[in-house]
Coordinates of C-alpha atoms and ligand atoms in Angstrom, one line a residue:
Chain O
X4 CA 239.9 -19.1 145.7
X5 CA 237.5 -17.3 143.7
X6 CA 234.5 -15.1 145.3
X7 CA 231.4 -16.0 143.2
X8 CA 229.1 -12.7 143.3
X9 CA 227.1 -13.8 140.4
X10 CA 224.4 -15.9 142.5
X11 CA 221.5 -14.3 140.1
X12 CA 222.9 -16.1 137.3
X13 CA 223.5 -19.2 139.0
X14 CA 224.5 -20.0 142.4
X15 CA 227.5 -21.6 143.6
X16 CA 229.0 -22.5 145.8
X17 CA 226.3 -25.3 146.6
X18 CA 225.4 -27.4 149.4
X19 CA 227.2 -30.1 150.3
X20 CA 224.4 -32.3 150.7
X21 CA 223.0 -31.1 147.2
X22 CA 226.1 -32.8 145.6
X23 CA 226.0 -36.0 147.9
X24 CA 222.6 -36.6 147.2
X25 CA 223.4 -36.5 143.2
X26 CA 225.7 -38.5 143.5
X27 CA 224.3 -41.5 145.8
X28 CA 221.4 -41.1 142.7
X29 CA 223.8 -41.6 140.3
X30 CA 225.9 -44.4 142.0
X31 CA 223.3 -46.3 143.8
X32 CA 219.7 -45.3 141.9
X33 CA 219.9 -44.8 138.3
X34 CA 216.7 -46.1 137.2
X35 CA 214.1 -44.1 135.0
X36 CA 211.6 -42.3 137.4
X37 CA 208.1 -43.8 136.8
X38 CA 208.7 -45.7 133.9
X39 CA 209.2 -49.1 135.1
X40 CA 208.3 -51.5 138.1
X41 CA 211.7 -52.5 139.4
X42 CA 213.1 -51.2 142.2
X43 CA 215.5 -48.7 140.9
X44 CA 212.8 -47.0 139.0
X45 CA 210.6 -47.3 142.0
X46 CA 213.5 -45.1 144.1
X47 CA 214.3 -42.6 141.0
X48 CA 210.3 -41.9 141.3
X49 CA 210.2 -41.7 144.7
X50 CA 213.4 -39.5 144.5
X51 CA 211.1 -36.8 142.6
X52 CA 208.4 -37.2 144.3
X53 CA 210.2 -36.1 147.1
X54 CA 211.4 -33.2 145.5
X55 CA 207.9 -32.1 144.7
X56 CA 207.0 -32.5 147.9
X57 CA 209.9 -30.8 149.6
X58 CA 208.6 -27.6 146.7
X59 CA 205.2 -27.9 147.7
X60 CA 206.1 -27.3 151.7
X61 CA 208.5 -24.5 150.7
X62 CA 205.9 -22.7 148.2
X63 CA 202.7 -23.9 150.9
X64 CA 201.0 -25.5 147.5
X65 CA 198.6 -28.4 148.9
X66 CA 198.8 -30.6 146.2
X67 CA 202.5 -31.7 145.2
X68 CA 201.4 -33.3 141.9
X69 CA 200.4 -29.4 140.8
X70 CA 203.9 -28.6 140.4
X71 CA 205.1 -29.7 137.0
X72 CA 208.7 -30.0 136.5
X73 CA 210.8 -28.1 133.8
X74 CA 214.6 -27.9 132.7
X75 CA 214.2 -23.9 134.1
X76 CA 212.4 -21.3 134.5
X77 CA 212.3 -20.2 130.6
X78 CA 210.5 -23.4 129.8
X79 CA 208.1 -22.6 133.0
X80 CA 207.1 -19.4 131.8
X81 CA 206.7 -20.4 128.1
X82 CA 204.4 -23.8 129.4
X83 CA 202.1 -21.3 131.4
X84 CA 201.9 -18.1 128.8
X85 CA 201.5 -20.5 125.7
X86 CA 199.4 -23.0 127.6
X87 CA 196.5 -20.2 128.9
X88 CA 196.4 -17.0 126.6
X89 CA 194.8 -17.3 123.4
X90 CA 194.7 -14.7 120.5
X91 CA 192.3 -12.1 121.7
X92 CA 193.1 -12.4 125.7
X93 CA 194.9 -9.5 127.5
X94 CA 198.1 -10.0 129.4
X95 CA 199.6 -7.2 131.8
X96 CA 203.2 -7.6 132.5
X97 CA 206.0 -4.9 133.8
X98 CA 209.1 -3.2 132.4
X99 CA 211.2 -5.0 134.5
X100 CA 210.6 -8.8 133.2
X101 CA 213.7 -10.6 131.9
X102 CA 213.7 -11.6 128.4
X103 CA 212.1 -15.2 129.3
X104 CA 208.9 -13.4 129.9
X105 CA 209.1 -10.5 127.6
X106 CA 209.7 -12.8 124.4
X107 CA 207.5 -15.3 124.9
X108 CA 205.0 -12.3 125.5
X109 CA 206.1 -10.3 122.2
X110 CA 205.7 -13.8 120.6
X111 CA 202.3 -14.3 121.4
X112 CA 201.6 -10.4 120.7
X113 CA 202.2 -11.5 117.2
X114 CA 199.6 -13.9 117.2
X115 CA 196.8 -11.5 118.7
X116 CA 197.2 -11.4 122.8
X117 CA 197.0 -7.5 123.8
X118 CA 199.7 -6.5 125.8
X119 CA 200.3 -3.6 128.2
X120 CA 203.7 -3.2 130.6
X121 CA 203.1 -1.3 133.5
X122 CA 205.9 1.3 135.0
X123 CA 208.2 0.6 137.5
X124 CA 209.8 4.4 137.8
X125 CA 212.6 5.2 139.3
X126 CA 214.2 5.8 142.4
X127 CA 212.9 2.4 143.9
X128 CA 211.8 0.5 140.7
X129 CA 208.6 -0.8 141.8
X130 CA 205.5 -1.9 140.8
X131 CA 203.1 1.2 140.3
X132 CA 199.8 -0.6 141.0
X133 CA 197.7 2.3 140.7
X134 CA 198.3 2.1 136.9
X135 CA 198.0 -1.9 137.2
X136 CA 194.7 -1.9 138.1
X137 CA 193.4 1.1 136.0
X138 CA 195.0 -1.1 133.3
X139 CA 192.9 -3.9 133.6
X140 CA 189.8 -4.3 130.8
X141 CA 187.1 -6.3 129.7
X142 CA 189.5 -9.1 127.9
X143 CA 192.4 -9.0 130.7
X144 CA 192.8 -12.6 131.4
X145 CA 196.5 -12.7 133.6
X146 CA 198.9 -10.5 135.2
X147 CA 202.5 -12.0 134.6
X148 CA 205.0 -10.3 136.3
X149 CA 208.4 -11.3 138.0
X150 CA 208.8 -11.1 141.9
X151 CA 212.0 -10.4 142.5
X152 CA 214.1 -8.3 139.5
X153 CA 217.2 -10.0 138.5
X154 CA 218.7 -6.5 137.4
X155 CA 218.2 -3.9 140.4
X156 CA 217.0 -7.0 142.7
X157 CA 213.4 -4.9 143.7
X158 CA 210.4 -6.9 144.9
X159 CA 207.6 -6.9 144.2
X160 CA 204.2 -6.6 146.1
X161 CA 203.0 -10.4 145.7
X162 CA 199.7 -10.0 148.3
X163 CA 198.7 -6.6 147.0
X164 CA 199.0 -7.8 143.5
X165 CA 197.0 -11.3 144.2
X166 CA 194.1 -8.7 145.8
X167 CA 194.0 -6.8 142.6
X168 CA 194.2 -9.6 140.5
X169 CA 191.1 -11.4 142.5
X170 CA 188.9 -8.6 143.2
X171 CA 189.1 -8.7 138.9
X172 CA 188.6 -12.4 138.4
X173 CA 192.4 -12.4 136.7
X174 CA 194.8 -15.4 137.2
X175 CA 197.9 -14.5 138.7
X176 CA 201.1 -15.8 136.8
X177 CA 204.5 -14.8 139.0
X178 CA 207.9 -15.6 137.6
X179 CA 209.9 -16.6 140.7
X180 CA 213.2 -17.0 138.8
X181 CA 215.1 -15.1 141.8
X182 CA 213.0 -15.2 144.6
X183 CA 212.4 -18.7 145.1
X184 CA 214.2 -20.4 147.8
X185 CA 215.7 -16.7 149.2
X186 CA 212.0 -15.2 149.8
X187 CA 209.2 -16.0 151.3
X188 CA 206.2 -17.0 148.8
X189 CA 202.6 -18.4 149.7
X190 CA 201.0 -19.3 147.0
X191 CA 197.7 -19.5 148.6
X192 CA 198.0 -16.7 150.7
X193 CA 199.1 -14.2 147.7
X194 CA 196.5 -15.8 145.0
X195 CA 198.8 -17.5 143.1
X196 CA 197.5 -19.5 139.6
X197 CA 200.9 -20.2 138.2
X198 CA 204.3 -19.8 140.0
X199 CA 207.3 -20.6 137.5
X200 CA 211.2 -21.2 139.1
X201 CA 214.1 -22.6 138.6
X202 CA 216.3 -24.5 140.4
X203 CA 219.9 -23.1 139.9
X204 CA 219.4 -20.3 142.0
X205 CA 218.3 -19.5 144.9
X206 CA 217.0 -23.5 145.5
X207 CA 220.8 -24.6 145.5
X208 CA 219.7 -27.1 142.6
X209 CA 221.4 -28.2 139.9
X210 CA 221.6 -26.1 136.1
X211 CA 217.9 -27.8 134.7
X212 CA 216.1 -28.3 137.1
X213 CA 213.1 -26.4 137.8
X214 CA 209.4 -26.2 137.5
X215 CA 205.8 -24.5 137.3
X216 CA 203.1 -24.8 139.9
X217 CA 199.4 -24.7 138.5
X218 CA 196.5 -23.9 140.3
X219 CA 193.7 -26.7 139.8
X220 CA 191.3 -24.4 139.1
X221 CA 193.4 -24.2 135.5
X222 CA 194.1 -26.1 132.3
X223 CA 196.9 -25.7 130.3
X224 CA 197.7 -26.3 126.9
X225 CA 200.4 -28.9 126.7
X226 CA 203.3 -27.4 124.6
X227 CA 204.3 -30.9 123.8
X228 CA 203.0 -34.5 124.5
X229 CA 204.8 -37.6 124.5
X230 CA 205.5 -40.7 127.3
X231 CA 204.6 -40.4 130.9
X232 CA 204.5 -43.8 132.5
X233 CA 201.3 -43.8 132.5
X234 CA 198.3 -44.8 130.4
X235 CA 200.9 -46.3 128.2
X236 CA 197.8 -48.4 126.9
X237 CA 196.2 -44.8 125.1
X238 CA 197.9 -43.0 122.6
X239 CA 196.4 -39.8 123.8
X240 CA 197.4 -37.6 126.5
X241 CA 196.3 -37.5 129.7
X242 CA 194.3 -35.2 131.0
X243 CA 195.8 -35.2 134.8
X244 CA 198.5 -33.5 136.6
X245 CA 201.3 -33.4 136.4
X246 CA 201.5 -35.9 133.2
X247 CA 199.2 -33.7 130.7
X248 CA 202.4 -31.6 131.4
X249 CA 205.3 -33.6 132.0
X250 CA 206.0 -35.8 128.9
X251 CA 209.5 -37.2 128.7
X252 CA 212.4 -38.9 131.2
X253 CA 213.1 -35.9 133.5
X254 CA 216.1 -34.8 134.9
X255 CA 216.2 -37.3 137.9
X256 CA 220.0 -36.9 139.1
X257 CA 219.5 -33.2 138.6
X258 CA 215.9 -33.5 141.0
X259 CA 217.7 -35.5 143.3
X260 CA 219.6 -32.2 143.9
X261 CA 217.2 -30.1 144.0
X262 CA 215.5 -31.7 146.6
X263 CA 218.6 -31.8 148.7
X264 CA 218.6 -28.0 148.2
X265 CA 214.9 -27.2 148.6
X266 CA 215.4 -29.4 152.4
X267 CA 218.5 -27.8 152.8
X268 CA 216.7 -24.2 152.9
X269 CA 213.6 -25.8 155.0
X270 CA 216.0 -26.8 157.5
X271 CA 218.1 -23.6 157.8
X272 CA 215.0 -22.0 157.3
X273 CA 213.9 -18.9 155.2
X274 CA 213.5 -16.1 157.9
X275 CA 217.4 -16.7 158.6
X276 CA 218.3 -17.2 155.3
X277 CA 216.5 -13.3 154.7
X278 CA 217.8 -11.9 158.1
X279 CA 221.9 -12.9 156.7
X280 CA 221.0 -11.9 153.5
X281 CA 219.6 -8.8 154.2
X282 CA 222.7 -7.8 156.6
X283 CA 224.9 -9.0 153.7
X284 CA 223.2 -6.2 151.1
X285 CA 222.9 -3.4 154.2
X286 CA 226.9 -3.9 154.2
X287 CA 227.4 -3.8 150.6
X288 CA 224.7 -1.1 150.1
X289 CA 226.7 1.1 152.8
X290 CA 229.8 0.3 151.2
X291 CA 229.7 1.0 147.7
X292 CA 228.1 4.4 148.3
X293 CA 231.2 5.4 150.2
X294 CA 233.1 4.6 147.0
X295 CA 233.6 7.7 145.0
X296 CA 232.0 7.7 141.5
X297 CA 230.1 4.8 141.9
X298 CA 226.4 5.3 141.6
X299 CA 223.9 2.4 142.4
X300 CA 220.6 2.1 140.9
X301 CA 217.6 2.1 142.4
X302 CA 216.8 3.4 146.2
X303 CA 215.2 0.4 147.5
X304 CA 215.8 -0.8 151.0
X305 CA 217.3 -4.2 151.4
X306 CA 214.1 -5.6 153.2
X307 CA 212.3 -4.9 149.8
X308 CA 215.1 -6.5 147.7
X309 CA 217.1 -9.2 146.5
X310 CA 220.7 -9.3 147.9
X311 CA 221.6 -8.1 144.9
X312 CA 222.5 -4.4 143.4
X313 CA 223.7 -3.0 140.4
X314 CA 225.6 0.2 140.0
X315 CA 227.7 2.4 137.0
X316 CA 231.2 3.7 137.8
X317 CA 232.0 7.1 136.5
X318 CA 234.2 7.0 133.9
X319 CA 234.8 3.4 134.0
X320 CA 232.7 1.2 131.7
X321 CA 230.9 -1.8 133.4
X322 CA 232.6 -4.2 131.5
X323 CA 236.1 -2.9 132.1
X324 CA 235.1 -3.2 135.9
X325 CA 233.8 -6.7 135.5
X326 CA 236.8 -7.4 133.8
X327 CA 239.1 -6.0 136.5
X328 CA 237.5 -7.5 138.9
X329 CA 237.3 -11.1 137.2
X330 CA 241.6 -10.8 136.6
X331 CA 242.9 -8.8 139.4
X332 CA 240.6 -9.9 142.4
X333 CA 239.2 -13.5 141.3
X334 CA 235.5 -11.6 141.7
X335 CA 232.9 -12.7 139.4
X336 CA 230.3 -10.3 138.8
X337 CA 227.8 -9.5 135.4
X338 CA 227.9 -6.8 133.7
X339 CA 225.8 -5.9 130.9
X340 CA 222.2 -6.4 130.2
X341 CA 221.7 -9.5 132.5
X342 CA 218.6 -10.7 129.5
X343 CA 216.6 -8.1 130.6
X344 CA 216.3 -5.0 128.0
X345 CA 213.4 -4.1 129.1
X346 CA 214.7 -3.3 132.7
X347 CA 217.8 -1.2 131.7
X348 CA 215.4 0.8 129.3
X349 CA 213.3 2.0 131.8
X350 CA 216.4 2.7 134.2
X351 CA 217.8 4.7 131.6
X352 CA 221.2 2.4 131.7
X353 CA 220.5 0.9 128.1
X354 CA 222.7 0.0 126.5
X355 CA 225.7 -0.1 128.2
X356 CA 224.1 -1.6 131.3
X357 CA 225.5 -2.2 134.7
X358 CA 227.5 -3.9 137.0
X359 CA 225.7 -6.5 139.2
X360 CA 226.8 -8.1 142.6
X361 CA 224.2 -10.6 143.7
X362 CA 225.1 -12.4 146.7
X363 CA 223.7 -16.0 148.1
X364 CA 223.1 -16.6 151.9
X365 CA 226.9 -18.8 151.3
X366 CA 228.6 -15.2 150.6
X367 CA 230.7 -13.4 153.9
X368 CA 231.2 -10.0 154.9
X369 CA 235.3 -10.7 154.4
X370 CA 234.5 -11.3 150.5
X371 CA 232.4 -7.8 150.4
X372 CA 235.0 -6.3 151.9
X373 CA 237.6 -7.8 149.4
X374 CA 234.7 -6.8 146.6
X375 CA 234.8 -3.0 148.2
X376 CA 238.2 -2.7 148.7
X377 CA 239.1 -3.4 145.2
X378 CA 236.4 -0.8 143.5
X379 CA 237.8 1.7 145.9
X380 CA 241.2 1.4 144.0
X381 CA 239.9 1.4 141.3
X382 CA 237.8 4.2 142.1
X383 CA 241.1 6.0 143.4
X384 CA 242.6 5.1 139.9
X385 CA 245.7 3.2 142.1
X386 CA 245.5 0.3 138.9
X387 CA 246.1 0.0 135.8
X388 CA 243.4 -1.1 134.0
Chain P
X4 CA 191.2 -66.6 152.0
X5 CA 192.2 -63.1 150.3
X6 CA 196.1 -63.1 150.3
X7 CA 196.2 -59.1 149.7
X8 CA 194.8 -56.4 148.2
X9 CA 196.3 -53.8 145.4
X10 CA 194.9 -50.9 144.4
X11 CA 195.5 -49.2 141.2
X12 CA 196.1 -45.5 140.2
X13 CA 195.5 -43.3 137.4
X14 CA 199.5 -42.6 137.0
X15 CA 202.9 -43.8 138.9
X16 CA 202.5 -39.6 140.3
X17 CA 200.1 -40.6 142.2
X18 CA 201.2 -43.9 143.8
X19 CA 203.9 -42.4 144.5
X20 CA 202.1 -40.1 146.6
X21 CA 200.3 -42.1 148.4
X22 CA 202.8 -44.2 149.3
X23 CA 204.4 -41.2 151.0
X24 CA 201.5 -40.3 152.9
X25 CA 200.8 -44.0 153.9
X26 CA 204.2 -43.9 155.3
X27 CA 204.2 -40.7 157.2
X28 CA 200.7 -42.3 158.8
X29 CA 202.9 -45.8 159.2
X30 CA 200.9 -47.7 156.8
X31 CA 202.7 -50.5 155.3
X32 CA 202.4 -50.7 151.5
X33 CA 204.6 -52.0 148.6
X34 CA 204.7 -50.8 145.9
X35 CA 204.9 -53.3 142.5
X36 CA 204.6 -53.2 139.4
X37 CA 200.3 -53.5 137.9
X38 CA 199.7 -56.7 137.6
X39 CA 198.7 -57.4 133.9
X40 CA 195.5 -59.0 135.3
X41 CA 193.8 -55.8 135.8
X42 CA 196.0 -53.6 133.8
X43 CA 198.1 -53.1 130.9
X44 CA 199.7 -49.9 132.5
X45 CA 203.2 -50.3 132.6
X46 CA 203.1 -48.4 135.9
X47 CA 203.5 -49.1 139.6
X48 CA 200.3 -50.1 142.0
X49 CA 200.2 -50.7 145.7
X50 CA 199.9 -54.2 147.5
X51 CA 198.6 -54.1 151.4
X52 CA 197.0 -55.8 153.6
X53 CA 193.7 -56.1 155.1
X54 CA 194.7 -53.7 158.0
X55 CA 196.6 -50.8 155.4
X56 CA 193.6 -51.5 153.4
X57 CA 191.2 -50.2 156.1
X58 CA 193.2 -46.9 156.3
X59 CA 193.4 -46.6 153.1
X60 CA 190.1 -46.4 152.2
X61 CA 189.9 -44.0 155.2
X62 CA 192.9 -41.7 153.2
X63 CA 190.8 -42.1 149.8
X64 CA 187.2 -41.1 151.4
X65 CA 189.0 -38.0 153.1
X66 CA 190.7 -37.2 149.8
X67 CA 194.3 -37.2 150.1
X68 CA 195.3 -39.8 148.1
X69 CA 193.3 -41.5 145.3
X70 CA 193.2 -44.9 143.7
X71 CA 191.3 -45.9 140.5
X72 CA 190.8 -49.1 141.4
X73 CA 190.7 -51.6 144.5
X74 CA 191.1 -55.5 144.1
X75 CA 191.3 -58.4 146.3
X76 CA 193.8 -61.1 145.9
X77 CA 193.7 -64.7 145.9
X78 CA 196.0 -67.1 145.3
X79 CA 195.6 -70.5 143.1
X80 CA 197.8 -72.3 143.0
X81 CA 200.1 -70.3 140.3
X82 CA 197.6 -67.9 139.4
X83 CA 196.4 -65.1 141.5
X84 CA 192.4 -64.3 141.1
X85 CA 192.2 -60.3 141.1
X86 CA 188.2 -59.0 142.3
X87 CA 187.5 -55.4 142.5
X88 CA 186.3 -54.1 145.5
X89 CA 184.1 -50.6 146.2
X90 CA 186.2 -47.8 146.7
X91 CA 184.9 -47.1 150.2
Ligands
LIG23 C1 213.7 -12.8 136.7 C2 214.2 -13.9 135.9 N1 213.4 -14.7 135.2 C3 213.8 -15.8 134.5 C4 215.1 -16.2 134.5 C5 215.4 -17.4 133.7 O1 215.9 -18.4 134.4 P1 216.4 -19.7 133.7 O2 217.6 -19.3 132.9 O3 216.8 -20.7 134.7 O4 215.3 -20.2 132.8 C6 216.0 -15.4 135.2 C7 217.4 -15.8 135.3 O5 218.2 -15.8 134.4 C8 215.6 -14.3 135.9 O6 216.4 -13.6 136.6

């Protein structure tokens, strides 16, 4: 039996009920959501409709048709950065964004969007919104920052930054790749215009699936246009959520297990789903500093962060750890740069990056101390690597 | 005698919406797919009767669902004789 620690990436084990319900879609459903009036297309569309609604309870967004639905989080962010800034608008974002938000964001600096990163300095990584709001000018149109980082797992601020960003008149764009589904988020409460996640992770969906809430105050650009089911009469787009943004069959089966996932985490329910995970990074937080040579980065207390850390071993590079612990221990972990350049330059771990355990509310204290017990002999130099 | 009643909506989204909210509030609707004689959208309205129609005229005027059109049905021999009817 493996142990899966690579939950940021992708998270698996799964539900059960997350497979069952893809498969009953693909046994007994089948038909094309919204496209047709028989009755299998009638239950693929309620099927995702379902889903968004399931979202919109879990993300409190009062309108389900808000949330437009992606293949991930990439194509979120890129819909909502492309869709609103226009040559001449300026964007502050942080040195902790994963590549999905810093290249779409060097992209559009090519075209003419300003563009300032705020720090996140070290020992606890976070937001220094001092200098985000000093930042902020005549032409500042959205703040676009991640919640949680997918690299040293810190989270950020979401009310504080929501104050700053309406006390401004800014929108509010928040990448929720690894937060979603593991941490509370309120999109009315924290000021939310545009909330972009993905449903591999921390949902319990299916690889693409996922999605991007917009606030009704906003209009997006359409990145693409193309059949929605509706209006088929006009050969022009239409101008109402979510269709304007949701051209093209969508990933039904893959929905259907989403939604499984997304009612899966409403039932258990969030605060337990924190309180385990929380316990789960105390333990491995407590463990790996008694491992000789091992140095984690970034102080940060577990309430404050993703179960998820990443650390350097002295001596030992993180791949050859990854490596070791992949062959000798069935233990999957990432090493390396996790997408996110920007993050390990402003840790100073560039470029050989780290070693990251991220942990799902499915992951025991046994496999931690498997996952500890190994890096101690390793640490003690008792293999061979 | 009106048979039934069908409203219309601007995309299948949002029948599909309100069919879900009609259901939570035990409202029977079905939906079908529009009838070509008020529409050549190749989506999915809502058929009711004269009771879910009163409640749903209550859900639109309240705002939380939202049709784009309302008709009566009658039925003649084979054809069915679609009339719009307010919103409210
Ligand atoms: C912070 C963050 N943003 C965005 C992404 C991209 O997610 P996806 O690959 O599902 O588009 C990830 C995960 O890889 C992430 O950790």
């Amino acid at each position: 039996m493996v142990i899966y620690m690579d939950n940021a990436a992708t998270s698996y084990p799964k539900p059960e009920e997350v497979v069952a319900a893809m498969n009953y879609f693909f046994n007994e459903i089948g038909g094309n959501p919204g496209r047709s009036g028989h009755r299998l297309s009638l239950r693929s569309g309620e099927v995702v409709y379902d889903t968004r609604d399931a979202l919109a309870q879990l993300f409190n967004i009062e309108d389900p048709l808000q949330i437009v639905f992606t293949l991930n989080a990439t194509m979120a962010i890129n819909m909502a950065l492309s869709g609103l800034l226009k040559p001449g608008d300026h964007v502050i974002t942080s040195t902790l964004e994963h590549n999905s938000t810093a290249r779409p964001l060097r992209y559009l600096e090519g075209t003419g969007v300003e563009l300032t990163r705020i720090e996140c300095p070290a020992p606890n990584f976070q937001l220094d919104l001092d200098q985000l709001e000093q930042s902020i000018c005549k032409n500042t149109r959205l703040i676009s920052i991640l919640h949680g980082s997918n690299v040293v797992g810190t989270v950020f601020p979401l009310e504080e930054v929501g104050k700053i960003a309406r006390k401004h008149g800014i929108y509010l764009m928040v990448d929720a790749a690894q937060t979603a589904g593991a941490y509370p988020i309120d999109v009315q409460k924290a000021g939310i215009h545009l909330l972009a996640f993905t449903g591999h992770k921390g949902l319990f969906g299916p690889q693409g699936t996922g999605g991007l809430y917009v606030n009704p105050e906003l209009k997006l650009d359409s990145l693409y246009r193309g059949g929605t089911g509706s209006r088929s009469e006009e050969d022009r787009q239409p101008e109402f959520m979510p269709d304007s943004l949701e051209s093209g069959t969508p990933n039904a089966m893959g929905l259907a297990g989403l939604g499984a996932g997304v009612k899966y985490i409403l039932r258990e329910g969030l605060p337990k789903i924190r309180e385990k995970e929380i316990e789960l990074t105390n333990h491995l937080i407590k463990g790996l500093n008694s491992i000789d040579g091992v140095i984690i980065i970034g102080e940060e207390k577990a309430e404050n962060r993703m179960p998820l850390v990443s650390f350097v071993m002295e001596g030992v590079t993180p791949s050859m750890v990854g490596e070791f612990l992949d062959e000798r221990y069935d233990i999957m972990t990432r090493v390396g740069l996790h997408c996110s350049p920007w993050a390990h330059q402003s840790m100073g771990t560039f470029p050989e990056g780290t070693v990251r355990i991220s942990l799902s509310y499915l992951n025991t204290p046994s496999q931690l101390d498997t996952l500890l017990q190994a890096l101690y002999e390793l640490s003690r130099e008792e293999v061979r690597l | 005698m009106i048979d039934y009643y069908v409203a219309t909506f601007y995309s299948t989204n949002y029948a599909l919406k309100c069919e879900k909210i009609l259901k939570q509030s035990f409202i029977n609707v079905k939906l079908i797919p529009v009838p070509r004689q008020v529409s050549s959208n190749c989506g999915l309205a809502a058929r009711m009767d004269g009771e879910a129609l009163k409640a749903f005229r209550g859900l639109c005027q309240e705002g939380s669902i939202e049709a784009e059109n309302l008709y009566s049905v009658v039925k003649d021999g084979k054809k069915l004789i679609f009339t719009p009817l307010s919103r409210e």
